[in-house]
mmCIF file of C-alpha atoms and ligand atoms in Angstrom:
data_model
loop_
_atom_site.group_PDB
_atom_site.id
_atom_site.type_symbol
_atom_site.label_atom_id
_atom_site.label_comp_id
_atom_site.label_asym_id
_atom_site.label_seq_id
_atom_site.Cartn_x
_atom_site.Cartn_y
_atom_site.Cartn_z
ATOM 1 C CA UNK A 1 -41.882 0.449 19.592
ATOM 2 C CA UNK A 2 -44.516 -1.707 17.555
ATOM 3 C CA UNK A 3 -46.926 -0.331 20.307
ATOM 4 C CA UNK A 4 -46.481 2.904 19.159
ATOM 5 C CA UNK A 5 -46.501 2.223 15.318
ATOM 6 C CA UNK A 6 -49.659 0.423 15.972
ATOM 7 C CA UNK A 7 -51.414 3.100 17.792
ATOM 8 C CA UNK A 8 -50.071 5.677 15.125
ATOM 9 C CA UNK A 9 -51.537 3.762 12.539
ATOM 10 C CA UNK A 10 -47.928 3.611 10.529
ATOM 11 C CA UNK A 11 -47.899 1.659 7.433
ATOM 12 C CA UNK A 12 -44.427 0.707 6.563
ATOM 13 C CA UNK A 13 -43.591 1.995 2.942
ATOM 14 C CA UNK A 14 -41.170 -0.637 1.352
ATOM 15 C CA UNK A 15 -40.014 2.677 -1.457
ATOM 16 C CA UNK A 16 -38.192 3.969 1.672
ATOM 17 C CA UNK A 17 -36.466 0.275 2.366
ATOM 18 C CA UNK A 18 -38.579 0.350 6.146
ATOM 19 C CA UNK A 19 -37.019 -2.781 7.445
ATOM 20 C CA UNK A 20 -36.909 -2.078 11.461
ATOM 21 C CA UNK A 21 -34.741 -3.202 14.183
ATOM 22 C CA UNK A 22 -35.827 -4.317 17.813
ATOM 23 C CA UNK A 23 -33.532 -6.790 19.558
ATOM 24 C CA UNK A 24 -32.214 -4.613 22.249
ATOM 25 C CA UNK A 25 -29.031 -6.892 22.223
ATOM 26 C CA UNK A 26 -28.007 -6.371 18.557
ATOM 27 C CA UNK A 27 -28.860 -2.395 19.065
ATOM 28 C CA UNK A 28 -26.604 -2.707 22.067
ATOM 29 C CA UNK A 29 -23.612 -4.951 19.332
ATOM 30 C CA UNK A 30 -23.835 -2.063 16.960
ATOM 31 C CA UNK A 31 -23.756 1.260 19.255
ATOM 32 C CA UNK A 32 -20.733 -0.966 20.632
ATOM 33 C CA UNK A 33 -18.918 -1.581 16.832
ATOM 34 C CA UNK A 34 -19.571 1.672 16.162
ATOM 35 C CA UNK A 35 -17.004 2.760 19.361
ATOM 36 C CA UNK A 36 -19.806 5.332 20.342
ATOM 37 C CA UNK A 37 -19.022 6.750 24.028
ATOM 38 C CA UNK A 38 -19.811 9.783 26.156
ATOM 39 C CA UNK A 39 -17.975 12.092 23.952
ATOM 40 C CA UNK A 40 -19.640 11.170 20.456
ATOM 41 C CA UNK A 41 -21.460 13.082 18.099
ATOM 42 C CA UNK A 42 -23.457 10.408 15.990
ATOM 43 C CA UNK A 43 -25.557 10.969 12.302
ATOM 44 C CA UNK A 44 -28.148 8.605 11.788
ATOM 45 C CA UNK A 45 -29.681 8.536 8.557
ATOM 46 C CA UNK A 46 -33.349 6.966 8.692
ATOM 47 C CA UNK A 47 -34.556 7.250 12.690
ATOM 48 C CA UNK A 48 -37.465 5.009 11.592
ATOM 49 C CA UNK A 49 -39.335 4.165 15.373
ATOM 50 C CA UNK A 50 -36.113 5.184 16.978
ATOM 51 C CA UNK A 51 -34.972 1.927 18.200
ATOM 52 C CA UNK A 52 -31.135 2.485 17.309
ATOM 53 C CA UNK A 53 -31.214 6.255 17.750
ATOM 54 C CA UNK A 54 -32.635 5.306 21.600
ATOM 55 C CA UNK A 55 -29.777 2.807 21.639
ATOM 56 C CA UNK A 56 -27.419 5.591 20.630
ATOM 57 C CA UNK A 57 -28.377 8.503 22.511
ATOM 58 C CA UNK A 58 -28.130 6.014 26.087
ATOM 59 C CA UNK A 59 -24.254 6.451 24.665
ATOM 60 C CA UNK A 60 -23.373 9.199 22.827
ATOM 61 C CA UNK A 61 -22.769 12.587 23.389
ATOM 62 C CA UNK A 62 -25.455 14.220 21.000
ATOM 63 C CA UNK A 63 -27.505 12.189 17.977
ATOM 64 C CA UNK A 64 -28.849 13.656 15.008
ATOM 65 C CA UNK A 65 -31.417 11.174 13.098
ATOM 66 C CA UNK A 66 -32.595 12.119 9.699
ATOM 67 C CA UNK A 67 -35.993 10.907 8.741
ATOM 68 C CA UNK A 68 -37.639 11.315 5.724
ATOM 69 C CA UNK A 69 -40.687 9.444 6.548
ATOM 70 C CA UNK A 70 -43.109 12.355 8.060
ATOM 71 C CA UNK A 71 -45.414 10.279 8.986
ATOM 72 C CA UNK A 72 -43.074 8.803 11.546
ATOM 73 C CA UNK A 73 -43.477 12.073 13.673
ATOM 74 C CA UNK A 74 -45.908 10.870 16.218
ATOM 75 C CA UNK A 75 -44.148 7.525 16.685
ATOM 76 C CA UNK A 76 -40.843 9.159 17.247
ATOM 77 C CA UNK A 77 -42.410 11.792 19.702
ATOM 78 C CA UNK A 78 -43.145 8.877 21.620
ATOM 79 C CA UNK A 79 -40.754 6.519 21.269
ATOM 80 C CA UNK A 80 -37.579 9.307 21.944
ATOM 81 C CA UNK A 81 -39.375 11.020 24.876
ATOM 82 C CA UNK A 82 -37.090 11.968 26.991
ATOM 83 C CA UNK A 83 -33.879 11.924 25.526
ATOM 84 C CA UNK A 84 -32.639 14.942 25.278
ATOM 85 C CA UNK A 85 -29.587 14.502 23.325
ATOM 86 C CA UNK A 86 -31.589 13.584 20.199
ATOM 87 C CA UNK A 87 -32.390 16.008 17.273
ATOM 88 C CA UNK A 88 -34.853 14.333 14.156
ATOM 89 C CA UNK A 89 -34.316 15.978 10.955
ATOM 90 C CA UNK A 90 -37.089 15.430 8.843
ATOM 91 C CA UNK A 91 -35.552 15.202 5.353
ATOM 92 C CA UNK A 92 -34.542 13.358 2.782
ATOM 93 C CA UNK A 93 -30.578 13.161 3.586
ATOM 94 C CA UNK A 94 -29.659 12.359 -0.367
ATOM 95 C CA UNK A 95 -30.612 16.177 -1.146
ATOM 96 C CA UNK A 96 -28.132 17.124 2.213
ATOM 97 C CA UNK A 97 -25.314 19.240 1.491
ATOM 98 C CA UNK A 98 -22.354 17.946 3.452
ATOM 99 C CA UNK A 99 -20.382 20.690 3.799
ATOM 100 C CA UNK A 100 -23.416 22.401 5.224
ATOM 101 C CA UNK A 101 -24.377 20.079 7.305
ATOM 102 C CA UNK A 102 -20.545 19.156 8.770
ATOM 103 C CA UNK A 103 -20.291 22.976 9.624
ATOM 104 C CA UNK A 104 -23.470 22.681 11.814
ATOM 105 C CA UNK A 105 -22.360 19.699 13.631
ATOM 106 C CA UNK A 106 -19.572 21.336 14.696
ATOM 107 C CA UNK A 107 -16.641 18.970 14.998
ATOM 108 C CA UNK A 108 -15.826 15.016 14.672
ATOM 109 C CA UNK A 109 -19.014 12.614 14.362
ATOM 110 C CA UNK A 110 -19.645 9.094 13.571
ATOM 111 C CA UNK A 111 -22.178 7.791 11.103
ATOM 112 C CA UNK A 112 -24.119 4.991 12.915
ATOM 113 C CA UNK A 113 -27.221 3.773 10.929
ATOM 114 C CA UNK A 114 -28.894 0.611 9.438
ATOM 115 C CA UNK A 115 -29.455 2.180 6.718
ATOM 116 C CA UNK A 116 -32.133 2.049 3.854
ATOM 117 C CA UNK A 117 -31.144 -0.345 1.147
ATOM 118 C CA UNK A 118 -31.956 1.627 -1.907
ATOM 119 C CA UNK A 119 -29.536 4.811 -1.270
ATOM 120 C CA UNK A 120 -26.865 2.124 0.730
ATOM 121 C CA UNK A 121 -24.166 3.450 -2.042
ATOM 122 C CA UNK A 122 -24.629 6.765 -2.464
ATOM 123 C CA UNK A 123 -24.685 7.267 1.169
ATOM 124 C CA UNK A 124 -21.416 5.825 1.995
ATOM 125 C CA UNK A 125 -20.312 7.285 -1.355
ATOM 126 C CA UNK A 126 -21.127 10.551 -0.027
ATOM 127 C CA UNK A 127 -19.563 10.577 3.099
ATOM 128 C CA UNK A 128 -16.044 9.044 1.080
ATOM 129 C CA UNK A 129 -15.959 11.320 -1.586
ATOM 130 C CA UNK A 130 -16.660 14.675 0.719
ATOM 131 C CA UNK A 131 -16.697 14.331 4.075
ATOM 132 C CA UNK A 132 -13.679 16.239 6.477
ATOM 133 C CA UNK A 133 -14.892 15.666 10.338
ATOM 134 C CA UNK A 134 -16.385 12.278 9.902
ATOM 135 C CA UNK A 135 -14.228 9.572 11.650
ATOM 136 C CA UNK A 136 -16.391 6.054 10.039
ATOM 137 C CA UNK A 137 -19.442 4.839 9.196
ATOM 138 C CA UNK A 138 -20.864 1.772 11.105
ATOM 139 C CA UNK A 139 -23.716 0.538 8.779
ATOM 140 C CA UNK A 140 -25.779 -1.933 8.480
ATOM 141 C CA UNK A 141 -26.037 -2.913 5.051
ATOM 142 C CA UNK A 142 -27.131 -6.216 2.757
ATOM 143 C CA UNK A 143 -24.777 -8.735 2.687
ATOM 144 C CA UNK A 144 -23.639 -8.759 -1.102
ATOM 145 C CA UNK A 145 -23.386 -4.848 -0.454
ATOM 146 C CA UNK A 146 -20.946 -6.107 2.652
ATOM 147 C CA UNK A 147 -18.848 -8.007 0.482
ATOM 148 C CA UNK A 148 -18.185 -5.345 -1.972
ATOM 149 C CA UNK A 149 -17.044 -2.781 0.723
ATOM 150 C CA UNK A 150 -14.891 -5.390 2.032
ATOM 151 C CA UNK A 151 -13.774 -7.280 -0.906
ATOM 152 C CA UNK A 152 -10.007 -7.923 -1.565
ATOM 153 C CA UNK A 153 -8.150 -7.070 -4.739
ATOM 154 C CA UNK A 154 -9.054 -9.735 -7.382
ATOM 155 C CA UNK A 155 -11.856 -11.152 -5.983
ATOM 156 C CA UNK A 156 -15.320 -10.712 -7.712
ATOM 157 C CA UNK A 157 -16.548 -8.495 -5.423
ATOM 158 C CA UNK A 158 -13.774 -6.212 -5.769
ATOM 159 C CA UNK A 159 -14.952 -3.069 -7.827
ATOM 160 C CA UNK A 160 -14.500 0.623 -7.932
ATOM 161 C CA UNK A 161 -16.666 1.054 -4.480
ATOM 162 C CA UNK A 162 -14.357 -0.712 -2.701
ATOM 163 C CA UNK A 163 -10.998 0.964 -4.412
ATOM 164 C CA UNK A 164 -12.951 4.413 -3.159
ATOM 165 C CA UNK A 165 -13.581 3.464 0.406
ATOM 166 C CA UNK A 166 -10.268 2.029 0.739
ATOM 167 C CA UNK A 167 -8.605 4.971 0.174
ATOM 168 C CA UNK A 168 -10.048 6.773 3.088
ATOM 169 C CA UNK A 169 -9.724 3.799 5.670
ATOM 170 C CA UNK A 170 -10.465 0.213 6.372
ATOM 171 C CA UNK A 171 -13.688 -1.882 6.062
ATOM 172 C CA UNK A 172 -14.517 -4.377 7.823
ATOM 173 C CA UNK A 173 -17.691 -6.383 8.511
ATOM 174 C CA UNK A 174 -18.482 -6.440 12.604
ATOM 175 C CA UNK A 175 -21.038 -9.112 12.170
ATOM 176 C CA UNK A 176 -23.734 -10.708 9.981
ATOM 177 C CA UNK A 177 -27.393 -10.188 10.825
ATOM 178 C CA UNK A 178 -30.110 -12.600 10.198
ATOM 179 C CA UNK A 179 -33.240 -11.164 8.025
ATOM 180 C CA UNK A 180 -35.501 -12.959 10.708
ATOM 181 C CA UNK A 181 -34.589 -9.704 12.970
ATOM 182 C CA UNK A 182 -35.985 -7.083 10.706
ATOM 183 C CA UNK A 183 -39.659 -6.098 11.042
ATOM 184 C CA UNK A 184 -40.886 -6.582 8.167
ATOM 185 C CA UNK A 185 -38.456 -9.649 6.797
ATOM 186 C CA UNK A 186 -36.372 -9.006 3.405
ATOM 187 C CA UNK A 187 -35.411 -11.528 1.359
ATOM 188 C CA UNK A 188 -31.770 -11.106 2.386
ATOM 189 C CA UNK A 189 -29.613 -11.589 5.442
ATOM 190 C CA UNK A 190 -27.787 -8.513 6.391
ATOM 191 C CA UNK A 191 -24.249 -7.588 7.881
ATOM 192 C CA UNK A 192 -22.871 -4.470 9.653
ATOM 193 C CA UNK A 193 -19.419 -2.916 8.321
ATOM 194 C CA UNK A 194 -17.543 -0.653 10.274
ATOM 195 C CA UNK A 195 -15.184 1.804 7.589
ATOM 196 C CA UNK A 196 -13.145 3.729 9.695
ATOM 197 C CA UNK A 197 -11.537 6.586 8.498
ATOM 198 C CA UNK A 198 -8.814 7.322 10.608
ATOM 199 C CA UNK A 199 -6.721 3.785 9.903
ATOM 200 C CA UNK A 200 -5.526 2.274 6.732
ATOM 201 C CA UNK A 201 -6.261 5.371 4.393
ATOM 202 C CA UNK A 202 -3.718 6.527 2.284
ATOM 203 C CA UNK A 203 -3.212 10.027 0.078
ATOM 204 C CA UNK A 204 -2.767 10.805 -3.137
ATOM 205 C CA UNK A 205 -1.982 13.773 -5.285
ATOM 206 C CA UNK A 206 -5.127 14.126 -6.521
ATOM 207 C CA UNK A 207 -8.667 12.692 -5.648
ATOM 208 C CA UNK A 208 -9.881 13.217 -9.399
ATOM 209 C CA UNK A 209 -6.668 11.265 -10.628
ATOM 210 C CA UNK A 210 -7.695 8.546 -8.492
ATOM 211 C CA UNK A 211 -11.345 8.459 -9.113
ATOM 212 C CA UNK A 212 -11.000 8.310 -12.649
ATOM 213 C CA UNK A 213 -7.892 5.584 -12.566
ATOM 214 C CA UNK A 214 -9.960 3.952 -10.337
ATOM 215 C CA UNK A 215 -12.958 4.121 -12.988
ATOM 216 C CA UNK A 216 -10.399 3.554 -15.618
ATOM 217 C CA UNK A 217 -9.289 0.175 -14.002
ATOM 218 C CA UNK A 218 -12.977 -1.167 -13.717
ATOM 219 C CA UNK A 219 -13.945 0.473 -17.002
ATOM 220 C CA UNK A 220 -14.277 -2.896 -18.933
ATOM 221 C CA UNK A 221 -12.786 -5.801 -16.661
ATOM 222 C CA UNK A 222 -12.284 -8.261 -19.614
ATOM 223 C CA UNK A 223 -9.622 -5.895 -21.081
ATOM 224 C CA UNK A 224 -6.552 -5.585 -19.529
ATOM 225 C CA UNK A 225 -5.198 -2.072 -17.511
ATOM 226 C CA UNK A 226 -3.212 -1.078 -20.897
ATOM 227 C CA UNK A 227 -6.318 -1.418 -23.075
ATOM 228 C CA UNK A 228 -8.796 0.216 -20.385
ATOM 229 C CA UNK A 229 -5.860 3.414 -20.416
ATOM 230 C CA UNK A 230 -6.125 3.802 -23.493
ATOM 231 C CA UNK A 231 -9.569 3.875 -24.035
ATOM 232 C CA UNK A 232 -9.980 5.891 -20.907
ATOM 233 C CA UNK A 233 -7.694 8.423 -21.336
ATOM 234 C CA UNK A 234 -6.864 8.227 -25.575
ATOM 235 C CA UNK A 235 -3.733 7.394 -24.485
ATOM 236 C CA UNK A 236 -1.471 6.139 -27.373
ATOM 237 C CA UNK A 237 -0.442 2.259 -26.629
ATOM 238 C CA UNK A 238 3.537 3.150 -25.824
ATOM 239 C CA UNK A 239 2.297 5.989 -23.282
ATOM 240 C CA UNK A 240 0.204 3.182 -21.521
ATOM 241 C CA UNK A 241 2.645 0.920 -21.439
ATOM 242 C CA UNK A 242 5.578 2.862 -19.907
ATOM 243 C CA UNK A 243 2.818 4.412 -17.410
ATOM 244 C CA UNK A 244 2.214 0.523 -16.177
ATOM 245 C CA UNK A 245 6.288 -0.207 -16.099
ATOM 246 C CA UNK A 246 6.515 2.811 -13.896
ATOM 247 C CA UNK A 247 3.734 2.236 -11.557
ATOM 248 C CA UNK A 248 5.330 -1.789 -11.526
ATOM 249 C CA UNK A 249 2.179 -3.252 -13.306
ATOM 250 C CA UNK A 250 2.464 -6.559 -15.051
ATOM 251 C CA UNK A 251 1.569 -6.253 -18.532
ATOM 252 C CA UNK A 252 -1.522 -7.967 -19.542
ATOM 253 C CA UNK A 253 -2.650 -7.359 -15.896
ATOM 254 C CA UNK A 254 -6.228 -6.524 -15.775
ATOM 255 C CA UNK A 255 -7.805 -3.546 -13.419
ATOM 256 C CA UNK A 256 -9.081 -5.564 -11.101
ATOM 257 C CA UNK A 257 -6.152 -7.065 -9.735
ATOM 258 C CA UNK A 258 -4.585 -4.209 -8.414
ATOM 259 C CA UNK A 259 -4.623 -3.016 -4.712
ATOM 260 C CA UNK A 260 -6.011 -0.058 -3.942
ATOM 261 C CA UNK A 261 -2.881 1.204 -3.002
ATOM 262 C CA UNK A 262 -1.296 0.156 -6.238
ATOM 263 C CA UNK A 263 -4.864 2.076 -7.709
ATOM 264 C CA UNK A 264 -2.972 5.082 -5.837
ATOM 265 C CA UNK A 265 0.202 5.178 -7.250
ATOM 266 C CA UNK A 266 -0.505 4.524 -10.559
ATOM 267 C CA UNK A 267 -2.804 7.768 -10.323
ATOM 268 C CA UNK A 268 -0.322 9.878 -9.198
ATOM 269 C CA UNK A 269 2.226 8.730 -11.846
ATOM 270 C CA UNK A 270 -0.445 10.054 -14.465
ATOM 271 C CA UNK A 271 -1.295 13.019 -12.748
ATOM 272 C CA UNK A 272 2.124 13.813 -12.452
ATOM 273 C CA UNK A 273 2.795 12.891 -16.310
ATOM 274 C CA UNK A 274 -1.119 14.086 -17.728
ATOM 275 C CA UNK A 275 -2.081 16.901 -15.236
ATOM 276 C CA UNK A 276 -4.715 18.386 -17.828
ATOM 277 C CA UNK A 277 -6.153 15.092 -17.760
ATOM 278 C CA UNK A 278 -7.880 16.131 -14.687
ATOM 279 C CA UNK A 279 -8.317 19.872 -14.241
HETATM 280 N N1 SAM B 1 -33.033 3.022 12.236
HETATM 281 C C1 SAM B 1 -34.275 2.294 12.135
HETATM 282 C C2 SAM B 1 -34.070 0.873 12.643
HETATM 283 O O1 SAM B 1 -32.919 0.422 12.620
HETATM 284 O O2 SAM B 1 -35.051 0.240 12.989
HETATM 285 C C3 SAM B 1 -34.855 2.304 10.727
HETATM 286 C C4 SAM B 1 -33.975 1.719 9.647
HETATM 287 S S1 SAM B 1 -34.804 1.477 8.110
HETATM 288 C C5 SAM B 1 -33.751 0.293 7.350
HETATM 289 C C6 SAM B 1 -34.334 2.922 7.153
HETATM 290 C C7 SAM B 1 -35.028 4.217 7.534
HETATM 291 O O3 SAM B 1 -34.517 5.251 6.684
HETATM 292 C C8 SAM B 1 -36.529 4.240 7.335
HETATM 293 O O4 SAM B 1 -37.164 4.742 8.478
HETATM 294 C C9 SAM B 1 -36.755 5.186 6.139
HETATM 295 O O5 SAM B 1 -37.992 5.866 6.192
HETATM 296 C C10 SAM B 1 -35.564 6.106 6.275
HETATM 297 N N2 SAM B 1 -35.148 6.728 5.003
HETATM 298 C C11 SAM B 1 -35.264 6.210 3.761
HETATM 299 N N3 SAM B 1 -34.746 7.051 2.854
HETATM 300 C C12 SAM B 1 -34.298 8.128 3.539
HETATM 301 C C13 SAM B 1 -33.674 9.340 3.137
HETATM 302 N N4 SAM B 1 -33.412 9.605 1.853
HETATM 303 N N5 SAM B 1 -33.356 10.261 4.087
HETATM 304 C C14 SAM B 1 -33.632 9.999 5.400
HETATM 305 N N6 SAM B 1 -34.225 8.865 5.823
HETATM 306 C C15 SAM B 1 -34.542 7.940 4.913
#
């Protein structure tokens, strides 16, 4: 792999977070987190020199590897030769349209990629907010970014990120990776999360409800839930607080301290009660 970068002349461009893998062991650790077998269909977003997308497509039933780095081409010519279950997309995946792109893949995939730091959110965000075939992401991300996925109700790291992942599954982090194993070295260590959509999800009437109770919650976490409500939603002060006594809030309890499940059913009290609150 560096062979080829070097002969290629690549430069690695830090706008596009280029921080590249090689230990063929810790390739192998996340193809394995990820669950990836003979009868997986696997995104990758940023190929880079191919490393994990060689590492994926020795597993998985098909690969599809977006790139936006064109000058990666001739590397990645080299580098995948011969696999034959690989397809590189060169484009920028943020300007992607889901839907579009889950109708040419055809069926269930996993999202397997250590991905670029400075689109780490919206990425995941993306694939929680619309995604319908995808069954997880296994991603390497930084490690503060780790803890927020991950974080427990009341904790610091707890925000509205992690309220909106753990609606759609459970997140948890597979392992921690040292920066001394990135070529070139960030300033951070590094940990892969595995968010699996297909345990520990839970429904709700509405996905707007919840995505703006779950904003709501985090809105201002100094003020507590009945303050945030009303600002949120000009909700008179009585209307807030019979919404909390129905949902079983404390009062004075601030946002932050409830559950994401608790996050849930306090959304679908007030889209049952406020409906054009979210139309
Ligand atoms: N998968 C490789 C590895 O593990 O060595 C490279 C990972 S590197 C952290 C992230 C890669 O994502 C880079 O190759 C970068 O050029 C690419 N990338 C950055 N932004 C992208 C975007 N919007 N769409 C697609 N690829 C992107």
């Amino acid at each position: 792999m560096e062979e080829a970068l070097y002969k290629h002349n690549f430069t690695f461009k830090k706008k596009y977070g280029q921080n590249f893998l090689s230990d063929p062991n810790l390739l192998r650790a996340i193809v394995s987190d990820a669950g990836v077998d003979g009868d997986t269909a696997v995104l990758e977003i940023g190929a880079g020199a191919g490393a994990l997308t060689r590492a994926l497509s020795e597993k998985a039933k098909k690969v599809v590897s977006y790139e936006i780095d064109k000058s990666l081409q001739p590397v990645l010519a080299e580098t995948l030769s011969g696999c034959e279950n690989v397809e590189v997309v060169f484009r920028d995946f943020a300007r992607e349209s889901l839907p579009t792109l889950e109708k040419e893949l055809k069926g269930e995939y996993l999202v397997v990629a250590n991905l670029p730091y400075y689109i780490t959110t919206p990425v995941v965000m993306k694939f929680v907010e619309e995604s319908k075939s995808c069954l997880g992401l296994t991603v390497m991300v930084q490690e503060e970014v780790a803890r927020r996925f991950c974080a427990v109700a009341g904790s610091p790291d707890y925000g509205a990120v992690t309220a909106a992942i753990a609606r759609r599954g459970s997140a948890t982090v597979t392992r921690y990776v040292s920066r001394t194993l990135f070529t070139p070295r960030p300033n951070v260590d590094s940990a892969v999360v595995k968010i699996d959509f297909t345990a520990g999800g839970f429904a709700v009437e509405s996905e707007k409800a919840y995505r703006e109770t779950v904003r709501c919650a985090f809105l201002n976490r100094r003020k507590t839930l009945e303050n945030n409500l009303m600002s949120a939603f000009s909700m008179p002060r009585g209307e807030a607080k019979e919404l909390l006594r129905q949902a079983d809030v404390p009062g004075g309890a601030r946002g932050e301290t409830l559950p994401p499940r608790a996050l849930g059913r306090l959304s679908d009290l007030l889209f049952g009660q406020r409906k054009e609150l979210f139309l």
